[in-house]
PDB file of C-alpha atoms and ligand atoms in Angstrom:
ATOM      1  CA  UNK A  72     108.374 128.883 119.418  1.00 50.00           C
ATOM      2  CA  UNK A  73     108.934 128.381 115.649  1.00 70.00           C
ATOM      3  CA  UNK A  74     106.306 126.251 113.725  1.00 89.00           C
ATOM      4  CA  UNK A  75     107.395 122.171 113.593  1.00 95.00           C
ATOM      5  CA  UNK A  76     108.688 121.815 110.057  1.00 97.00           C
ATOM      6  CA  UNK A  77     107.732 119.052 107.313  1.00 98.00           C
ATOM      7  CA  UNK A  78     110.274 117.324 106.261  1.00 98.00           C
ATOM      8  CA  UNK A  79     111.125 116.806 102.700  1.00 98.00           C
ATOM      9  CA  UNK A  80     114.009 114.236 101.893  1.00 98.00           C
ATOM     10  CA  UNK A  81     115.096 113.560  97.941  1.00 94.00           C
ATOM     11  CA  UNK A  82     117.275 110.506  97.323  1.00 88.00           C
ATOM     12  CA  UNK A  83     118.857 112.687  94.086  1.00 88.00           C
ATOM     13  CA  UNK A  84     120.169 116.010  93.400  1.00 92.00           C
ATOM     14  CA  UNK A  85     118.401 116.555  90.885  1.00 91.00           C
ATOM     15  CA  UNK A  86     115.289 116.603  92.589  1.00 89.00           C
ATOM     16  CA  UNK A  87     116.072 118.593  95.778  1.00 94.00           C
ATOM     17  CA  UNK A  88     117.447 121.459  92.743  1.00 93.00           C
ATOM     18  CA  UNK A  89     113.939 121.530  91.339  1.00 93.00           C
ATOM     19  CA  UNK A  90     112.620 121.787  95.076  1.00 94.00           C
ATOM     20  CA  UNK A  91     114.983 124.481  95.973  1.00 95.00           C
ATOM     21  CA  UNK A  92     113.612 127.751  93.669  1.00 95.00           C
ATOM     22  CA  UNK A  93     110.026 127.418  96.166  1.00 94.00           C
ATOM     23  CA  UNK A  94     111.662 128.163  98.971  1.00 95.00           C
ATOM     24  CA  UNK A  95     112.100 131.328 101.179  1.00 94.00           C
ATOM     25  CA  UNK A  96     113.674 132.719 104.197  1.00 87.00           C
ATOM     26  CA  UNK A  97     116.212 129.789 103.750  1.00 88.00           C
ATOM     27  CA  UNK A  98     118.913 128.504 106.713  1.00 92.00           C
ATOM     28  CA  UNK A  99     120.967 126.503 105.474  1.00 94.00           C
ATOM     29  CA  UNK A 100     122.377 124.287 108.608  1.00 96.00           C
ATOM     30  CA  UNK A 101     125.114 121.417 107.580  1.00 97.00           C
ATOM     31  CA  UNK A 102     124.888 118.530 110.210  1.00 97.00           C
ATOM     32  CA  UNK A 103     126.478 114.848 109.380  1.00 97.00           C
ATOM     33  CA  UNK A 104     127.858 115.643 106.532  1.00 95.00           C
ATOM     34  CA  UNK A 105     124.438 116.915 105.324  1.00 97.00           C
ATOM     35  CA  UNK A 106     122.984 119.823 104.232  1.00 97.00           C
ATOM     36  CA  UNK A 107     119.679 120.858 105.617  1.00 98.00           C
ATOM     37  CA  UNK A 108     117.711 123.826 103.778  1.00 97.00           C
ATOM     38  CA  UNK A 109     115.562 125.290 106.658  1.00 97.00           C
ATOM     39  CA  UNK A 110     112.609 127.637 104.818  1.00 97.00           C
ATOM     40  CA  UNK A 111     109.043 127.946 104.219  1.00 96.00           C
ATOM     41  CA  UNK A 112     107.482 126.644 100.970  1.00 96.00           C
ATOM     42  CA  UNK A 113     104.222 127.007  99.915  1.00 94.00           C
ATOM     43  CA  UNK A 114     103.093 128.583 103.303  1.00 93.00           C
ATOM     44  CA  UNK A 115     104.676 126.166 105.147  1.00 95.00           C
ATOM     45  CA  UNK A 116     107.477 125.849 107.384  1.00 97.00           C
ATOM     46  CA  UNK A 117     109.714 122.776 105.832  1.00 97.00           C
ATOM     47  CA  UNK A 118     113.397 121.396 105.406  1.00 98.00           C
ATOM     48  CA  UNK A 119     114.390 119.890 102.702  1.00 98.00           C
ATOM     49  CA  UNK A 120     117.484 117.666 102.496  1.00 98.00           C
ATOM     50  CA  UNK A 121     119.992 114.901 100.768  1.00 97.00           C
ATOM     51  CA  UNK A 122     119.175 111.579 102.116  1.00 95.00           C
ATOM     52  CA  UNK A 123     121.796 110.084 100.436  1.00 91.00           C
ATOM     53  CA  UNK A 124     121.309 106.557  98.974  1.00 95.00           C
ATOM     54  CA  UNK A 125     121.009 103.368 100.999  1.00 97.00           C
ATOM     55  CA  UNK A 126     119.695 102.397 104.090  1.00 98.00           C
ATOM     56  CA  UNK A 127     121.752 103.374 106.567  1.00 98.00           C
ATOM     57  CA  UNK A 128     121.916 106.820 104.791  1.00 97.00           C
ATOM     58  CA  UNK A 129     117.977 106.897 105.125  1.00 98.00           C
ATOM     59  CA  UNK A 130     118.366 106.141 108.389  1.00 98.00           C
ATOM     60  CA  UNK A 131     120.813 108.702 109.271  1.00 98.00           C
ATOM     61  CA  UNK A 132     119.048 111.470 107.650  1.00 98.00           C
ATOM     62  CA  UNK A 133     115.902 110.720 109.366  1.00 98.00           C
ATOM     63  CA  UNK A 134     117.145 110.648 112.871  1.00 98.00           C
ATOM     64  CA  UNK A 135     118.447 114.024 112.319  1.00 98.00           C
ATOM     65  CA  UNK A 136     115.122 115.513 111.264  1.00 98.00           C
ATOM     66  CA  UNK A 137     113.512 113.861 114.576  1.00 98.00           C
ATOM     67  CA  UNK A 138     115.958 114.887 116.604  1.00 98.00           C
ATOM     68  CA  UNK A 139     117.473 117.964 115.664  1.00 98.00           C
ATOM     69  CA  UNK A 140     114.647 119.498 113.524  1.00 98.00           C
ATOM     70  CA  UNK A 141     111.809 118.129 115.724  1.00 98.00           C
ATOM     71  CA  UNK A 142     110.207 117.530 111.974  1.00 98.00           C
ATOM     72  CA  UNK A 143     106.282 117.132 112.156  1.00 97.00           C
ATOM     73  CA  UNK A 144     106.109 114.457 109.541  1.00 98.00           C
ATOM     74  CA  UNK A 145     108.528 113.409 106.674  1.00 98.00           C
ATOM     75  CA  UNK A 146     107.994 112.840 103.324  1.00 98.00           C
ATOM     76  CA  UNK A 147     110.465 110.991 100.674  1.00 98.00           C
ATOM     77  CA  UNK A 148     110.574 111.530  97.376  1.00 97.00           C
ATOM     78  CA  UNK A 149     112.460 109.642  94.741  1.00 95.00           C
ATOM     79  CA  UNK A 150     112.433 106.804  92.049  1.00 96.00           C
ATOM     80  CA  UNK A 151     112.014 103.507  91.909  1.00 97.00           C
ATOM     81  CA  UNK A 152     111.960 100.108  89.585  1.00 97.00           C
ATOM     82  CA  UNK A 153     108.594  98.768  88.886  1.00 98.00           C
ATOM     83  CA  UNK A 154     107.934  95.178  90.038  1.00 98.00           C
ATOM     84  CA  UNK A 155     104.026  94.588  90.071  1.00 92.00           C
ATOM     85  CA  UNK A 156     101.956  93.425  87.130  1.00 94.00           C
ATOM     86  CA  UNK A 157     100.935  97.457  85.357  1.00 95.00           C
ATOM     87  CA  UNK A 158     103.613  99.738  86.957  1.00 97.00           C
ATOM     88  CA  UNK A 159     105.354 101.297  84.488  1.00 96.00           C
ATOM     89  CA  UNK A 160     107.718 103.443  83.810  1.00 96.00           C
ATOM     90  CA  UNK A 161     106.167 107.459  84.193  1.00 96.00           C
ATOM     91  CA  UNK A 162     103.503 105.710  87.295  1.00 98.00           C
ATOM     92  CA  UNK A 163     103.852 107.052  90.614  1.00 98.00           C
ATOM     93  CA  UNK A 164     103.948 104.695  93.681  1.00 98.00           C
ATOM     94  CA  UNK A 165     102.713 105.748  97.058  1.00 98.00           C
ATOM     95  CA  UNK A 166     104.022 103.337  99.474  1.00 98.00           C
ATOM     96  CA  UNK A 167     101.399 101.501 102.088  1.00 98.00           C
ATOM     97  CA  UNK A 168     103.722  99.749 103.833  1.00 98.00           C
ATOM     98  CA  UNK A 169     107.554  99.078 103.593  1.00 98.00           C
ATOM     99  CA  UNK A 170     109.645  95.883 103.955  1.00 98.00           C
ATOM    100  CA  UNK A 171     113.584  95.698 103.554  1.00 98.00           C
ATOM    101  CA  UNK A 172     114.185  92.666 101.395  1.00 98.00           C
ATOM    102  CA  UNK A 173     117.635  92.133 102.330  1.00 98.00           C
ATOM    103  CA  UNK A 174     116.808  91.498 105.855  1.00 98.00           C
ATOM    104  CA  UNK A 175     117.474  88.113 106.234  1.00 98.00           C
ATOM    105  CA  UNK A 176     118.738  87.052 110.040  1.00 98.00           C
ATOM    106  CA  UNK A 177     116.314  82.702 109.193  1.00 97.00           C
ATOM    107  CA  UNK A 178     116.808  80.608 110.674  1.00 97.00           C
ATOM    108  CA  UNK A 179     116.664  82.743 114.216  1.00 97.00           C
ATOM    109  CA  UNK A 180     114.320  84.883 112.594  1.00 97.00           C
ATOM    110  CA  UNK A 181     111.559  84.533 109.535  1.00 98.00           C
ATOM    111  CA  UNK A 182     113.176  85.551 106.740  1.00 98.00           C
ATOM    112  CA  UNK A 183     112.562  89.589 105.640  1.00 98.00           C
ATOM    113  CA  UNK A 184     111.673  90.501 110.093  1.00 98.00           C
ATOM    114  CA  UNK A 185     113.455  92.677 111.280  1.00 98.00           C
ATOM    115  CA  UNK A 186     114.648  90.954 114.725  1.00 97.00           C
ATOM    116  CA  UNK A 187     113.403  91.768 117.780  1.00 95.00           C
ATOM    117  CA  UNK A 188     110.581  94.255 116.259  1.00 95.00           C
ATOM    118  CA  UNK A 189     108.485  91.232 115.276  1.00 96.00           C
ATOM    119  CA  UNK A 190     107.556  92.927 112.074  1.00 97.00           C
ATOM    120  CA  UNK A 191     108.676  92.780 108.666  1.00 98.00           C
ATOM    121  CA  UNK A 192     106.438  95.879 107.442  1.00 98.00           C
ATOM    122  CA  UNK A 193     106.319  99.222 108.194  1.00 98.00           C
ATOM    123  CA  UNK A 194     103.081 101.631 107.807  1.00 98.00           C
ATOM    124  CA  UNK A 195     103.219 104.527 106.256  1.00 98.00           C
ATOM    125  CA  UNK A 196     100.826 107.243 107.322  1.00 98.00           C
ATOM    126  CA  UNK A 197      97.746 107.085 105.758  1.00 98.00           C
ATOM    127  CA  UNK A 198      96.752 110.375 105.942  1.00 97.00           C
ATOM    128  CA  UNK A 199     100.117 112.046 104.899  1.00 97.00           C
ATOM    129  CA  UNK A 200      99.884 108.831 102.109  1.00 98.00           C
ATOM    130  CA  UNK A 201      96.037 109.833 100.815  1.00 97.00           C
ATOM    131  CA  UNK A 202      97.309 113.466 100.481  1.00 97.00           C
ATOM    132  CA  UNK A 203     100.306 112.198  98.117  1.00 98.00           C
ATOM    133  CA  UNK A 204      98.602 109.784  96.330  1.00 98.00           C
ATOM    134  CA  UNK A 205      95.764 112.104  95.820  1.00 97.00           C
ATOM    135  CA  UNK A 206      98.446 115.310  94.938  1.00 97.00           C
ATOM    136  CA  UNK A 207      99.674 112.453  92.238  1.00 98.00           C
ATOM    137  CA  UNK A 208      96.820 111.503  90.857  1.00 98.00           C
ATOM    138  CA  UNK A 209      96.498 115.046  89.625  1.00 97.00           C
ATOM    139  CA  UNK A 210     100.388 115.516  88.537  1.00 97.00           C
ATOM    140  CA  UNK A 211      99.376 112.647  86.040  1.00 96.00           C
ATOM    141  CA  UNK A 212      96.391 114.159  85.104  1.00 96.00           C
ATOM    142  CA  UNK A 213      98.574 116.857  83.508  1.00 96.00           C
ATOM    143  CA  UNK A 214     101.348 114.416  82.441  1.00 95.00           C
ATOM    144  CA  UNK A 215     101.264 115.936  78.608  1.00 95.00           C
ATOM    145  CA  UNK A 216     101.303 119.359  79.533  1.00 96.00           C
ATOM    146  CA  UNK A 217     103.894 119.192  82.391  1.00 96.00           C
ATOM    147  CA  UNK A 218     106.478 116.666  80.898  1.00 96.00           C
ATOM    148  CA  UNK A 219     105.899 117.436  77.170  1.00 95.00           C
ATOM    149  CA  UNK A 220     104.945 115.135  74.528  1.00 94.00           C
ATOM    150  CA  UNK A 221     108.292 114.331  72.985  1.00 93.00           C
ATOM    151  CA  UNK A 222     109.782 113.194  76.479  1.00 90.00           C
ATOM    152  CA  UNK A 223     106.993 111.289  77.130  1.00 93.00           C
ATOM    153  CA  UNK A 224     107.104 109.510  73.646  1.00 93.00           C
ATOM    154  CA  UNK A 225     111.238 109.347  74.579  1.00 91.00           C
ATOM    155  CA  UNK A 226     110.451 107.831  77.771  1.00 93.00           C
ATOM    156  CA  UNK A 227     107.045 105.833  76.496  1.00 93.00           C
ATOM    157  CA  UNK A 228     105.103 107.173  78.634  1.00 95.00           C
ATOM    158  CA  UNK A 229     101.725 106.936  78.227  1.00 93.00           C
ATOM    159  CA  UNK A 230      98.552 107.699  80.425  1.00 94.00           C
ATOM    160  CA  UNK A 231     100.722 107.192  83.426  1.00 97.00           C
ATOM    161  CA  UNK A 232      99.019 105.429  86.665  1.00 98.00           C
ATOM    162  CA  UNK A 233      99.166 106.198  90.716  1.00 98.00           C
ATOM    163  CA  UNK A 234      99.482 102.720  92.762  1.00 98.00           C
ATOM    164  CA  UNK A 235      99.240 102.427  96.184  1.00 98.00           C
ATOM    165  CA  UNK A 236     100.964  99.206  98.144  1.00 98.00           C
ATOM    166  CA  UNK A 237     104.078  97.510  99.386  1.00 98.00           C
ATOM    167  CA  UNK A 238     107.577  99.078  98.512  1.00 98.00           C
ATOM    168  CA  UNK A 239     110.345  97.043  98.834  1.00 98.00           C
ATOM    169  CA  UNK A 240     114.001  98.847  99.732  1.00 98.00           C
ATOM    170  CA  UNK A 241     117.124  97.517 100.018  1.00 98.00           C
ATOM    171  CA  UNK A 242     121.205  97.957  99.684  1.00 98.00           C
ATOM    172  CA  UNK A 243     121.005  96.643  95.780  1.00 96.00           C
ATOM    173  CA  UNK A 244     120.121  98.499  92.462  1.00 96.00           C
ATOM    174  CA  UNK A 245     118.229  95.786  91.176  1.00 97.00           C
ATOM    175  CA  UNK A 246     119.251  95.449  87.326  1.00 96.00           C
ATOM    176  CA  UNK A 247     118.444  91.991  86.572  1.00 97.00           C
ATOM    177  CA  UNK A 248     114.654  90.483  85.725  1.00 97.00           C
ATOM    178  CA  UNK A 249     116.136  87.162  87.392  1.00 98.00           C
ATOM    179  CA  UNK A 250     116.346  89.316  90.737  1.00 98.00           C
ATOM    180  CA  UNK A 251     113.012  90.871  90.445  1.00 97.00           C
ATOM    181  CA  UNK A 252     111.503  88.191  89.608  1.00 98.00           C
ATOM    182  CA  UNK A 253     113.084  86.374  92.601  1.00 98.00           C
ATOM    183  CA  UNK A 254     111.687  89.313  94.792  1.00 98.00           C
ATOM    184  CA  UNK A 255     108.100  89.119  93.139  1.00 98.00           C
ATOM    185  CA  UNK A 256     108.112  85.313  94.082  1.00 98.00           C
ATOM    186  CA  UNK A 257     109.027  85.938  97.492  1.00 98.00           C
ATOM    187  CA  UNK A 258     106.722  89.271  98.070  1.00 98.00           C
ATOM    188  CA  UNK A 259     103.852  88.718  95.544  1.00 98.00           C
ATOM    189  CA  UNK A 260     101.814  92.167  96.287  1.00 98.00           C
ATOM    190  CA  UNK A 261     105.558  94.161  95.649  1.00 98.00           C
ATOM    191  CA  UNK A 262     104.701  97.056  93.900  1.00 98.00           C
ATOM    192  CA  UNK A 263     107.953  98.380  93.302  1.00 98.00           C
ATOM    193  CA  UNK A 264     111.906  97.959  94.380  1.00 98.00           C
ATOM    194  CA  UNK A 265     114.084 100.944  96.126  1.00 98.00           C
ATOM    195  CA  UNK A 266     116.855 101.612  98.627  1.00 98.00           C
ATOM    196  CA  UNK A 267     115.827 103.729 101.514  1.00 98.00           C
ATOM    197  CA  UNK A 268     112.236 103.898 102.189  1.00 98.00           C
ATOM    198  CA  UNK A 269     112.117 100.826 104.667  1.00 98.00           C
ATOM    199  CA  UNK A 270     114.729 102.378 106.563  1.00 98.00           C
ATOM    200  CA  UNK A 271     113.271 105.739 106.814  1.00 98.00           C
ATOM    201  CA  UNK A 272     109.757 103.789 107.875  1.00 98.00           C
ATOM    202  CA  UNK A 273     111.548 101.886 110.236  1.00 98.00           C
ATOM    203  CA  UNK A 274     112.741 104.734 112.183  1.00 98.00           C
ATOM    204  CA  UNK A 275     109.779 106.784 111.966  1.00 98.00           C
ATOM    205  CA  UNK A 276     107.960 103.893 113.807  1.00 98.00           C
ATOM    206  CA  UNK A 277     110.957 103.925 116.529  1.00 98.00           C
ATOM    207  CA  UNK A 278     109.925 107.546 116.902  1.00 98.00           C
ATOM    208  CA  UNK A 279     105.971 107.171 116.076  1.00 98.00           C
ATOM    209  CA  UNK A 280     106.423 110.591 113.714  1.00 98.00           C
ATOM    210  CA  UNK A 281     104.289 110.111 110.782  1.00 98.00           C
ATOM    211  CA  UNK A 282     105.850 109.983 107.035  1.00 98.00           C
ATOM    212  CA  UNK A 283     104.960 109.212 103.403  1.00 98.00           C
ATOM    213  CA  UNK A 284     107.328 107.423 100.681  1.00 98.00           C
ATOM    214  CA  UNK A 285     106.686 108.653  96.660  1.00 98.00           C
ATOM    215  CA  UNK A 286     108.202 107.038  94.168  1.00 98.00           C
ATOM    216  CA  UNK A 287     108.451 107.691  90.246  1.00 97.00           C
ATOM    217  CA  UNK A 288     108.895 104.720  88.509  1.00 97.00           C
ATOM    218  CA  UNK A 289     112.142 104.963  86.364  1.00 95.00           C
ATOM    219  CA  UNK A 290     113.080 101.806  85.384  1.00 95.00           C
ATOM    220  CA  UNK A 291     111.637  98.042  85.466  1.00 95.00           C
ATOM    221  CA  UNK A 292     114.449  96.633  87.733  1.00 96.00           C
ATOM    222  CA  UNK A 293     115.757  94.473  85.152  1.00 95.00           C
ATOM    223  CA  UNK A 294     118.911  94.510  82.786  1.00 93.00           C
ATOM    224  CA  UNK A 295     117.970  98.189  81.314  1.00 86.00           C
ATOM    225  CA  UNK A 296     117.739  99.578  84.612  1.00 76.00           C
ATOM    226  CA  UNK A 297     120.219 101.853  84.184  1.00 76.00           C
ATOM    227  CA  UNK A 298     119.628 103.347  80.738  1.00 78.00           C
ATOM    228  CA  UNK A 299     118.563 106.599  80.354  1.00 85.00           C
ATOM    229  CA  UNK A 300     118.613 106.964  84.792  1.00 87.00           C
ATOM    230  CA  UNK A 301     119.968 110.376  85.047  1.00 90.00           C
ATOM    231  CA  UNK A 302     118.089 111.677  82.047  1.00 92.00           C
ATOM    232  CA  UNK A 303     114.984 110.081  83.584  1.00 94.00           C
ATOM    233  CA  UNK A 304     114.778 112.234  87.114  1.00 94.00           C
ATOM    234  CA  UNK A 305     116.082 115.550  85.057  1.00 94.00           C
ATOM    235  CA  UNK A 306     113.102 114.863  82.865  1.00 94.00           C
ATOM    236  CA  UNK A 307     110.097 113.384  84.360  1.00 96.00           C
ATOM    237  CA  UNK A 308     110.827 112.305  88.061  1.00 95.00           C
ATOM    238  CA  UNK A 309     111.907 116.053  88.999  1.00 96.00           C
ATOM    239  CA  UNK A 310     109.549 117.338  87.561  1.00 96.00           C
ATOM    240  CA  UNK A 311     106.755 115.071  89.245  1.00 96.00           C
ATOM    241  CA  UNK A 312     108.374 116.285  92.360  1.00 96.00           C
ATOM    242  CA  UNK A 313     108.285 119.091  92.251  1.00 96.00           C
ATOM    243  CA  UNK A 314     104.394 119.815  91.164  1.00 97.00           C
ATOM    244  CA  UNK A 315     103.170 116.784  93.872  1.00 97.00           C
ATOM    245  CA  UNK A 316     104.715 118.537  96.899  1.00 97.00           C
ATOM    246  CA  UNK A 317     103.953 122.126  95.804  1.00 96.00           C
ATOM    247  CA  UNK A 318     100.476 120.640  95.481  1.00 96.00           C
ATOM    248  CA  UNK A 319     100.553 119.207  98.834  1.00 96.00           C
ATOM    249  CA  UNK A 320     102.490 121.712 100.474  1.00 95.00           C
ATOM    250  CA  UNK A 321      99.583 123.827  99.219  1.00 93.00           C
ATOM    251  CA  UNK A 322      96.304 121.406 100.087  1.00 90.00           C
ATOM    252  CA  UNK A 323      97.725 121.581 103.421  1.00 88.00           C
ATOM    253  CA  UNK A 324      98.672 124.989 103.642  1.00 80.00           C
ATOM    254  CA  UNK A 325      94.513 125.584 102.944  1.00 81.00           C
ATOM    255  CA  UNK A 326      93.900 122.741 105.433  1.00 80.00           C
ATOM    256  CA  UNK A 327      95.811 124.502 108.503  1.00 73.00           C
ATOM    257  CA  UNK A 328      93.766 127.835 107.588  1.00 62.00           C
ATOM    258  CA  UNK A 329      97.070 129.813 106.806  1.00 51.00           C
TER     259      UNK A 329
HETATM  260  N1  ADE B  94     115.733 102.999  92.206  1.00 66.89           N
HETATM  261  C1  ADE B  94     115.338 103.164  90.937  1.00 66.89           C
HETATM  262  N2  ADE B  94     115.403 102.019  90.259  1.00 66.89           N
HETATM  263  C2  ADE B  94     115.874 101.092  91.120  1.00 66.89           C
HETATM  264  C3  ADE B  94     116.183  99.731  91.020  1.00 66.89           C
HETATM  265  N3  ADE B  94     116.036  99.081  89.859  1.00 66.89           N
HETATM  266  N4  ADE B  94     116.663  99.081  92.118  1.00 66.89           N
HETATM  267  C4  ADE B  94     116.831  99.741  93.278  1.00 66.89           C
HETATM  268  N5  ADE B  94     116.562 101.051  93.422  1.00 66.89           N
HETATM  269  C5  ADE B  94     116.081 101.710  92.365  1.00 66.89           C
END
């Protein structure tokens, strides 16, 4: 029987195109409206896919890897705005745990549970998390070399940071510091803001399969959000990407003995 794959899921194009050149022996197999690039990467059977962006999306796109791909473990890759004290813009977040901040069903409810679950957030694996945060920690160790000084002065990047904690997701590009601040009042240890990670956690735990969430801070989820976004994951987040999972893909590629 063929080896369980990992599961790699980008939110942006972008990102899955820098993915794409590492892999071999590609299938390509189109399900939902998606298309799933079946290969081996680094040693290591994976498929990579589109999530598409939101939460149902997320959701979607996971079930499909459970079910029809039988993935081993899943790992999302993307960007994110920066909410907590320190992450910046060019700082990698490795999500801890997950909430969905637009889950609101109060006063059956407490606000942000998701009913009937009892919980409001999600674990993330912490093995699957160490091995990203610790693949991260040395992407930014190479920041200047990999990204290039002029895009990092472009971006203002400088010595760029891994942080470890709560991720918030939810059906809003949050572009105003009135909203994030709102969300920082309500969630004080929010690290940063997205739109598909708590979904993706919350059906991993329906399925107990273990998964990771990475984020690249892009923006500061206030009113110049959206400056500079598409520039941003062609220049620094794809790149990140791309050298964290080969890194990973690798470290566990050693790990298994193959
Ligand atoms: N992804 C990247 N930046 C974001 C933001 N400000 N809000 C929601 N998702 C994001």
């Amino acid at each position: 029987m063929a080896a369980r794959p990992l599961a790699i899921v980008s939110a942006m194009h972008e990102e899955l195109r820098a993915l794409l050149p590492a892999l071999s022996a590609t299938q390509p197999v189109t399900l939902a409206g998606r298309h799933f690039h079946v290969g081996v990467m680094h040693g290591e059977p994976v498929v990579l896919v589109l999530s598409g962006i939101g939460k149902v999306a997320a959701a979607t796109t996971a079930t499909l890897l459970i079910q029809a791909f039988d993935a081993r473990a899943l790992v999302f890759t993307g960007v994110a705005g920066g909410l907590g004290a320190g992450v910046r813009v060019g700082d990698v977040v490795v999500a801890r745990q997950l909430l969905q901040h637009d889950m609101d069903a109060s006063p059956l409810f407490p606000r942000f549970e998701v009913p009937l679950t009892g919980r409001s957030r999600f674990a993330a694996d912490a093995l699957l998390s160490v091995a990203q945060a610790s693949a991260s920690l040395r992407c930014m160790a190479r920041a200047t070399e990999l990204l290039g000084a002029a895009h990092m002065a472009d971006f203002g990047i400088t010595d760029p940071r891994v942080h470890e904690g709560l991720v918030l997701s939810g059906d809003r590009f949050v572009a105003t510091a009135a909203e994030s601040r709102a969300l920082v009042d309500a969630l004080p240890d929010a690290l940063a803001v997205e739109m598909e990670g708590a979904a993706l956690a919350q059906v991993c735990a329906d399925f107990d399969r273990p998964f990771a969430v990475l984020r690249t801070i892009s923006d500061r989820a206030d009113e110049s959000a959206h400056t500079d976004f598409n520039r941003f994951i062609v220049d620094v987040a794809s790149v990140y990407t791309r050298v964290i999972v080969s890194d990973w893909l690798d470290s566990t590629s050693r790990a298994t003995g193959e």
